[in-house]
Coordinates of N, CA, C and O in Angstrom, one line a residue:
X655 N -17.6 -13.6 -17.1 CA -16.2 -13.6 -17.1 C -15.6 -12.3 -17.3 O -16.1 -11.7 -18.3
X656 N -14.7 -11.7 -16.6 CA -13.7 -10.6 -16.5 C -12.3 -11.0 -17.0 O -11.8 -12.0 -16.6
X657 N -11.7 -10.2 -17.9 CA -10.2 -10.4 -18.2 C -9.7 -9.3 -17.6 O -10.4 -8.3 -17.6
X658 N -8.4 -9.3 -17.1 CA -8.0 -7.8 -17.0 C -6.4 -8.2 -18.0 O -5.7 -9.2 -18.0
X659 N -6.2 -7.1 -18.6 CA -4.4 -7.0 -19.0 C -3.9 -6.1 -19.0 O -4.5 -5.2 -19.6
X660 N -2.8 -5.6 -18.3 CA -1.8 -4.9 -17.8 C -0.8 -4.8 -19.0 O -0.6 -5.5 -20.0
X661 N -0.3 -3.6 -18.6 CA 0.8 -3.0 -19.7 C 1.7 -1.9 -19.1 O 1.1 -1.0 -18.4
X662 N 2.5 -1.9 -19.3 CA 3.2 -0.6 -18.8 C 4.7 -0.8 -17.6 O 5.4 0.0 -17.0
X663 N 4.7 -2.1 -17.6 CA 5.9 -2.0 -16.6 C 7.3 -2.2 -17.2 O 7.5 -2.5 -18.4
X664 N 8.1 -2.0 -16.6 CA 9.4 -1.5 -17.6 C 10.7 -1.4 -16.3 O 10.6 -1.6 -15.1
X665 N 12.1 -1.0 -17.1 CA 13.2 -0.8 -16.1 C 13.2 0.5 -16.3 O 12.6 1.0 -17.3
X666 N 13.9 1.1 -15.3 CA 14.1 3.0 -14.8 C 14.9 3.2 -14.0 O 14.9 2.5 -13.0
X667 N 15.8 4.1 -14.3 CA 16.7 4.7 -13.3 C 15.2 5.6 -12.2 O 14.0 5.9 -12.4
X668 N 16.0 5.6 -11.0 CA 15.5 6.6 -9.8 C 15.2 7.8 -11.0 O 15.8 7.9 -12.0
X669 N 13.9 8.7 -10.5 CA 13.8 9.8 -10.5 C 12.8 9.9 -12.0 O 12.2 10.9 -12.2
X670 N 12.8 8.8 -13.0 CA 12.2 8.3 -13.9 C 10.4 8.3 -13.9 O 9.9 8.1 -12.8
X671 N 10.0 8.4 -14.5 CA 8.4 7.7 -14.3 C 7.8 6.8 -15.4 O 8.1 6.4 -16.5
X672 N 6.9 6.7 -14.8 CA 6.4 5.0 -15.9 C 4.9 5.1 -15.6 O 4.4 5.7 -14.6
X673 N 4.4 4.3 -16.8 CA 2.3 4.8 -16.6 C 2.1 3.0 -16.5 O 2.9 2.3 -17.2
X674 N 0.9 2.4 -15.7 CA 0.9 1.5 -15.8 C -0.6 1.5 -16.5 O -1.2 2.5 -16.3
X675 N -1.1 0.5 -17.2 CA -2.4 0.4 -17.2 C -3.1 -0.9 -17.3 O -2.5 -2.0 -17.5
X676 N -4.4 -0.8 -17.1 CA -5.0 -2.2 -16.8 C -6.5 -2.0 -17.3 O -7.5 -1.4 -16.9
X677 N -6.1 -3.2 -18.6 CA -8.1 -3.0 -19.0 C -8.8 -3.9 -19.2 O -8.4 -4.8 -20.0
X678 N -10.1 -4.0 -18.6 CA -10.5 -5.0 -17.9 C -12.0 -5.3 -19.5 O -12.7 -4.5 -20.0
X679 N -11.9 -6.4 -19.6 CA -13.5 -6.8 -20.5 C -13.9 -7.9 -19.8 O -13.4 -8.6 -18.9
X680 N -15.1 -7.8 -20.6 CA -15.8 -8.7 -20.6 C -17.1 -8.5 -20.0 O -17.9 -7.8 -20.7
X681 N -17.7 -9.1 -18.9 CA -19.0 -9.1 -18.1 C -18.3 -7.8 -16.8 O -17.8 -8.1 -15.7
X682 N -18.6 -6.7 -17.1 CA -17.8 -6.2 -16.5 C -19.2 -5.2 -15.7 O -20.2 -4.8 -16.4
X683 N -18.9 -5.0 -14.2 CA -20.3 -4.7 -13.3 C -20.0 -3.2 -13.7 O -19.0 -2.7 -14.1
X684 N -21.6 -2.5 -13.3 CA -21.8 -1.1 -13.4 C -21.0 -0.2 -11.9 O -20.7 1.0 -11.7
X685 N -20.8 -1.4 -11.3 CA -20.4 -0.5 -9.7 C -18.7 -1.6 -9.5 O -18.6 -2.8 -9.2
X686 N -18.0 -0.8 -9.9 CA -16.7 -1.8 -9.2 C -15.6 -0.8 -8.8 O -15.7 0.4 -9.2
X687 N -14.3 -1.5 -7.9 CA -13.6 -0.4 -7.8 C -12.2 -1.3 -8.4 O -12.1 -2.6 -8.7
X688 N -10.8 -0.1 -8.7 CA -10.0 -0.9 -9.5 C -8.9 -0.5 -8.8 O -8.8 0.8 -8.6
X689 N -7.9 -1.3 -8.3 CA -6.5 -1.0 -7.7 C -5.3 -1.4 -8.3 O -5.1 -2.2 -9.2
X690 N -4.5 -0.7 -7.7 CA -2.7 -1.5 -8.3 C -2.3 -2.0 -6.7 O -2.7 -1.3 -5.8
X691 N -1.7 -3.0 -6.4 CA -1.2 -3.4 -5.9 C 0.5 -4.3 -6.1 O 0.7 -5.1 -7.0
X692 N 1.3 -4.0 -5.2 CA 2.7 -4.7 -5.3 C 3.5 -5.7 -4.7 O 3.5 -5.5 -3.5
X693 N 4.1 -6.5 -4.9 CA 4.7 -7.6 -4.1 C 6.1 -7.5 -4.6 O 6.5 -7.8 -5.7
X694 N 6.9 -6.9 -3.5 CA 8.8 -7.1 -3.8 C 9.1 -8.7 -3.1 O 8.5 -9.5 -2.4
X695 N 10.2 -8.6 -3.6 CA 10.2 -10.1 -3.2 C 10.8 -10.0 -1.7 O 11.4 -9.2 -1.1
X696 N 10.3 -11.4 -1.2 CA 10.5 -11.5 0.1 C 9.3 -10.6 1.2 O 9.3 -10.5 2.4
X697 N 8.5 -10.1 0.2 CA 7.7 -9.0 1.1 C 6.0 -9.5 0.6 O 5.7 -10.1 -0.5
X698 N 5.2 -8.9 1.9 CA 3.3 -9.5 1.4 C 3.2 -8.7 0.4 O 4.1 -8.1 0.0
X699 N 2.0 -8.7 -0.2 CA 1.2 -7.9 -1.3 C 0.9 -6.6 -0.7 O 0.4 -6.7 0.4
X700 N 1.0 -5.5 -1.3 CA 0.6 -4.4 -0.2 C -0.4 -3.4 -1.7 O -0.2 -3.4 -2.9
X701 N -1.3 -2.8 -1.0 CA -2.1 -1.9 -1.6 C -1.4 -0.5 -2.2 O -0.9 0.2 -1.3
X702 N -1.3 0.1 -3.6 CA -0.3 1.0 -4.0 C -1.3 2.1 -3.9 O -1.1 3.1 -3.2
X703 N -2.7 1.8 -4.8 CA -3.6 2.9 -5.0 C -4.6 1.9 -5.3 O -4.4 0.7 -5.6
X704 N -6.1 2.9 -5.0 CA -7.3 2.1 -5.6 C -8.2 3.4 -6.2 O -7.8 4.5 -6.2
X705 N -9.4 3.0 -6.6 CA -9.9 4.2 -7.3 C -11.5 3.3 -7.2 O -11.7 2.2 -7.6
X706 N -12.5 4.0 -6.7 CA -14.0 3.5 -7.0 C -14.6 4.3 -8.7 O -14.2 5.2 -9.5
X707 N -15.5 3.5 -8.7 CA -16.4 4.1 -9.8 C -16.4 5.4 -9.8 O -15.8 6.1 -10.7
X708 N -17.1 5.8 -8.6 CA -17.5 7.4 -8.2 C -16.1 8.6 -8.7 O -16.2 9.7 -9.3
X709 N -14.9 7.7 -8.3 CA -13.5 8.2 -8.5 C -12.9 8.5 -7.2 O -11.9 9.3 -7.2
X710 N -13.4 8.1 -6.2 CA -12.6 8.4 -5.2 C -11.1 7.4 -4.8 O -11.0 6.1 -4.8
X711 N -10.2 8.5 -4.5 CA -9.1 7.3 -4.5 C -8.5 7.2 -3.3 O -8.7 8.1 -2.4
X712 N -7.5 5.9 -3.1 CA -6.8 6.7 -2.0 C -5.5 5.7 -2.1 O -5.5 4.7 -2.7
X713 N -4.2 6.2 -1.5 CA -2.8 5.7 -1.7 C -2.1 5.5 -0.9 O -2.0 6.4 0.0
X714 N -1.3 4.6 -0.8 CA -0.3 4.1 0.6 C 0.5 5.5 0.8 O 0.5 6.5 0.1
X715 N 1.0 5.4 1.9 CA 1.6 6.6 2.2 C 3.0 6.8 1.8 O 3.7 7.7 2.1
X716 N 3.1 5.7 1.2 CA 4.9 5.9 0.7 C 4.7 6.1 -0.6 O 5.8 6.2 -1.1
X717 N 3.6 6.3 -1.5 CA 3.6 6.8 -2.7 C 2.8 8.0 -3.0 O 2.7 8.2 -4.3
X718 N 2.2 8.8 -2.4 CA 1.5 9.8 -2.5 C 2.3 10.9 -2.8 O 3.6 10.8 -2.7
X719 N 1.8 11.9 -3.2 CA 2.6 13.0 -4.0 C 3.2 12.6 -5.3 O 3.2 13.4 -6.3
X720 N 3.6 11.0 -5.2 CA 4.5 10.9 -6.3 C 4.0 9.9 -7.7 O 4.4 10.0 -8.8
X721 N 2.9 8.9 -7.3 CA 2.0 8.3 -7.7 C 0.3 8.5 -8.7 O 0.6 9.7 -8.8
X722 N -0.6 8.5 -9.2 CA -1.6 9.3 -9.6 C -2.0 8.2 -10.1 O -1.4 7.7 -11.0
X723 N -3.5 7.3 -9.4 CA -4.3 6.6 -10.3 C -5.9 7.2 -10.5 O -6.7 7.7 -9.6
X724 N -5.9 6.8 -12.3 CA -7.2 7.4 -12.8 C -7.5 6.0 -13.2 O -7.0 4.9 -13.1
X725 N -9.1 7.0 -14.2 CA -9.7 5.5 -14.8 C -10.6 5.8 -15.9 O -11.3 6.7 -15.5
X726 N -10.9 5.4 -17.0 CA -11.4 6.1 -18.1 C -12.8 4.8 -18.1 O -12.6 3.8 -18.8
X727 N -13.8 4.9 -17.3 CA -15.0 4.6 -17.4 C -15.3 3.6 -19.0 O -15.5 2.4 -19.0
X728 N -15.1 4.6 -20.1 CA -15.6 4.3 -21.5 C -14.9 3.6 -21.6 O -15.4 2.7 -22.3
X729 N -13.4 3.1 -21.2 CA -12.7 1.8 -21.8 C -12.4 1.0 -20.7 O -11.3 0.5 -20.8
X730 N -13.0 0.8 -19.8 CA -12.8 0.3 -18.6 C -11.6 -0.1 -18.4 O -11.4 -1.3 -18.5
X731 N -10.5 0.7 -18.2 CA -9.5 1.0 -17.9 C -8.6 1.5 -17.1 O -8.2 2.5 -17.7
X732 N -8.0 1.5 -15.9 CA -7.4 2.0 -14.8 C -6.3 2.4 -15.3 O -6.1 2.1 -16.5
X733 N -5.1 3.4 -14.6 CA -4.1 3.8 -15.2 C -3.3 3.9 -13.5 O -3.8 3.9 -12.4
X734 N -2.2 4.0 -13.9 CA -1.3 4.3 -12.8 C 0.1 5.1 -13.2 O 1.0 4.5 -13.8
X735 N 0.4 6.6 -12.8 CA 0.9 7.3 -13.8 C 1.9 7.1 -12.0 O 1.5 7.5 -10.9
X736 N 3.2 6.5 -12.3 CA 4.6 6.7 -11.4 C 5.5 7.9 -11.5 O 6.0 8.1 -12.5
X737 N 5.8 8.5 -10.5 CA 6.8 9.6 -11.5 C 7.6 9.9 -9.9 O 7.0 9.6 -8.9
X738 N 8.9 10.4 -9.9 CA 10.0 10.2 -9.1 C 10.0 8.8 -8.2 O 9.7 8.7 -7.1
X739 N 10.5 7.7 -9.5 CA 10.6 6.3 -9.1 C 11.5 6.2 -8.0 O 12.2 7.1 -7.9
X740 N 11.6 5.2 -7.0 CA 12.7 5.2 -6.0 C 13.1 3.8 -6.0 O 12.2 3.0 -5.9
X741 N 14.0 3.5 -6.1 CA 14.5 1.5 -6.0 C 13.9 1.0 -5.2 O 13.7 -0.2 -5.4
X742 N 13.3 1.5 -4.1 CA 12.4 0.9 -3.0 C 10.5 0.4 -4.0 O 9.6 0.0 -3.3
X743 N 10.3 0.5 -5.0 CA 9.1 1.0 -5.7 C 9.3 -0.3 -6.8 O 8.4 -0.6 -7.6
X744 N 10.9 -1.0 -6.5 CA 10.8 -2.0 -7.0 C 9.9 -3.0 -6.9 O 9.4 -3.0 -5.8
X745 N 9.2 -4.1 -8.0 CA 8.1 -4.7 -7.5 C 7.9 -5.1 -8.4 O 8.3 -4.6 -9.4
X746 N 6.7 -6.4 -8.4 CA 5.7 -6.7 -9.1 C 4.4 -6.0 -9.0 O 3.7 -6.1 -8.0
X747 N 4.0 -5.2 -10.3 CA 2.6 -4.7 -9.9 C 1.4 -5.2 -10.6 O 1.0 -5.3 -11.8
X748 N 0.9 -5.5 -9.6 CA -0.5 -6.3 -10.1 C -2.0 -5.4 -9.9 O -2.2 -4.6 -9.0
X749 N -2.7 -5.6 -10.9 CA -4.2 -4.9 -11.2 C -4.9 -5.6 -10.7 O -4.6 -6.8 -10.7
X750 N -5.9 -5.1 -10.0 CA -7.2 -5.7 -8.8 C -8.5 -5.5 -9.5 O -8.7 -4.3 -9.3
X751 N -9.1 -5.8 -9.9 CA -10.5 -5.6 -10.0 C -11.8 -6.1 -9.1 O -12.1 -7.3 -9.1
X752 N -12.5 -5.2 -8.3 CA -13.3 -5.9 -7.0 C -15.0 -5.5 -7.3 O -15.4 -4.4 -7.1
X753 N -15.7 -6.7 -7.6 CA -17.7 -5.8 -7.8 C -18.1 -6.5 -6.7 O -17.3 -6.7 -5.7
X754 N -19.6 -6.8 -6.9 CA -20.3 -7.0 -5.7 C -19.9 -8.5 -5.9 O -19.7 -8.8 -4.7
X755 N -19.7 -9.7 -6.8 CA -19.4 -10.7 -7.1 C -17.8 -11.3 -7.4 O -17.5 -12.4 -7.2
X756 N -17.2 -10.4 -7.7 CA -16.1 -11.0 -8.2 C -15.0 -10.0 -7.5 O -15.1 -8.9 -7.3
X757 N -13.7 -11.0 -7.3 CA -12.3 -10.1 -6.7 C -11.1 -10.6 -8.0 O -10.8 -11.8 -8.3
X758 N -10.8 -9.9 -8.4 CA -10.0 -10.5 -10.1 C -8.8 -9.7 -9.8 O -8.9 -8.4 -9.7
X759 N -7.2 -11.0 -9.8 CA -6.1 -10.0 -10.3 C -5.5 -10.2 -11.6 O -5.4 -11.2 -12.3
X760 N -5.1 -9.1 -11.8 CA -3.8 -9.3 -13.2 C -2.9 -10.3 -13.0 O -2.7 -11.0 -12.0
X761 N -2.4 -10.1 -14.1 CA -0.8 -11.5 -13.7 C 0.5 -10.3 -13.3 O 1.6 -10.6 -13.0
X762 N 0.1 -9.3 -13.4 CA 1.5 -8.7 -13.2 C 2.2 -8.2 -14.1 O 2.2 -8.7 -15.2
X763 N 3.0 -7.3 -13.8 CA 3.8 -6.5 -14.4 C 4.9 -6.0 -13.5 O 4.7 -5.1 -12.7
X764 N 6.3 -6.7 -13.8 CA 7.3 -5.6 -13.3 C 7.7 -4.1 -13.6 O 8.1 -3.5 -14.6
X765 N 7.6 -3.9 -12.6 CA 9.0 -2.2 -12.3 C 9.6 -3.0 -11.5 O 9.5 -4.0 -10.8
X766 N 10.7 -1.9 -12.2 CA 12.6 -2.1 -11.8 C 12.9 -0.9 -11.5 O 12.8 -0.2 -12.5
X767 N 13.4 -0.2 -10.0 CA 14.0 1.0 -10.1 C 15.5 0.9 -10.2 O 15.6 -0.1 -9.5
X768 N 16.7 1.1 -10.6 CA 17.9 1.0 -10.3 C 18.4 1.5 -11.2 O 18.1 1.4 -12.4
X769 N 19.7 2.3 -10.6 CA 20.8 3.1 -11.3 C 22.1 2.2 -11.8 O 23.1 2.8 -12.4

């Protein structure tokens, strides 16, 4: 069994930044990779950022430049550091966790962008 729990979502004016984080116990594999993903309402689930073991990452194109996910190995922990929030970035953000056996999400965490 895998837990993941999320922390970090919050309200922000535009232009604001916010760190998300997500740390995963338990039976947790030597090879996994860990994402943020978001759902606004009325809209699919879309991919924000992901990050493999190795550390290679990669990010939707409407958050790059402005987004940064890491991951601290020793606490099996993902991070998602937001910074020049935009109201469009509104969302529910959910933690992914993916090994060779298991696809595991968080329950979520809102961001609110709005002035």
């Amino acid at each position: 069994q895998v837990q993941l729990v999320e922390s970090g979502g919050g309200s922000v004016q535009p232009g604001e930044s916010l760190r998300l984080s997500c740390a995963a116990s338990g039976s947790i594999s030597s090879v996994y990779t860990m994402g943020w993903y978001r759902q606004a309402p009325g809209k699919q689930r879309e991919l924000v950022a992901g990050i493999s073991s190795g550390g290679s990452t990669n990010y939707a194109d409407s958050v790059k430049g402005r987004f940064t996910i890491s991951r601290d190995n020793a606490k099996n922990t993902v991070y998602l550091q937001m910074n020049s929030l935009k109201p469009e970035d509104t969302a529910i953000y959910y933690c992914n966790y993916v090994s060779a056996w298991l696809n595991l999400w968080g329950q979520g965490t809102q961001v609110t962008v709005s002035s």
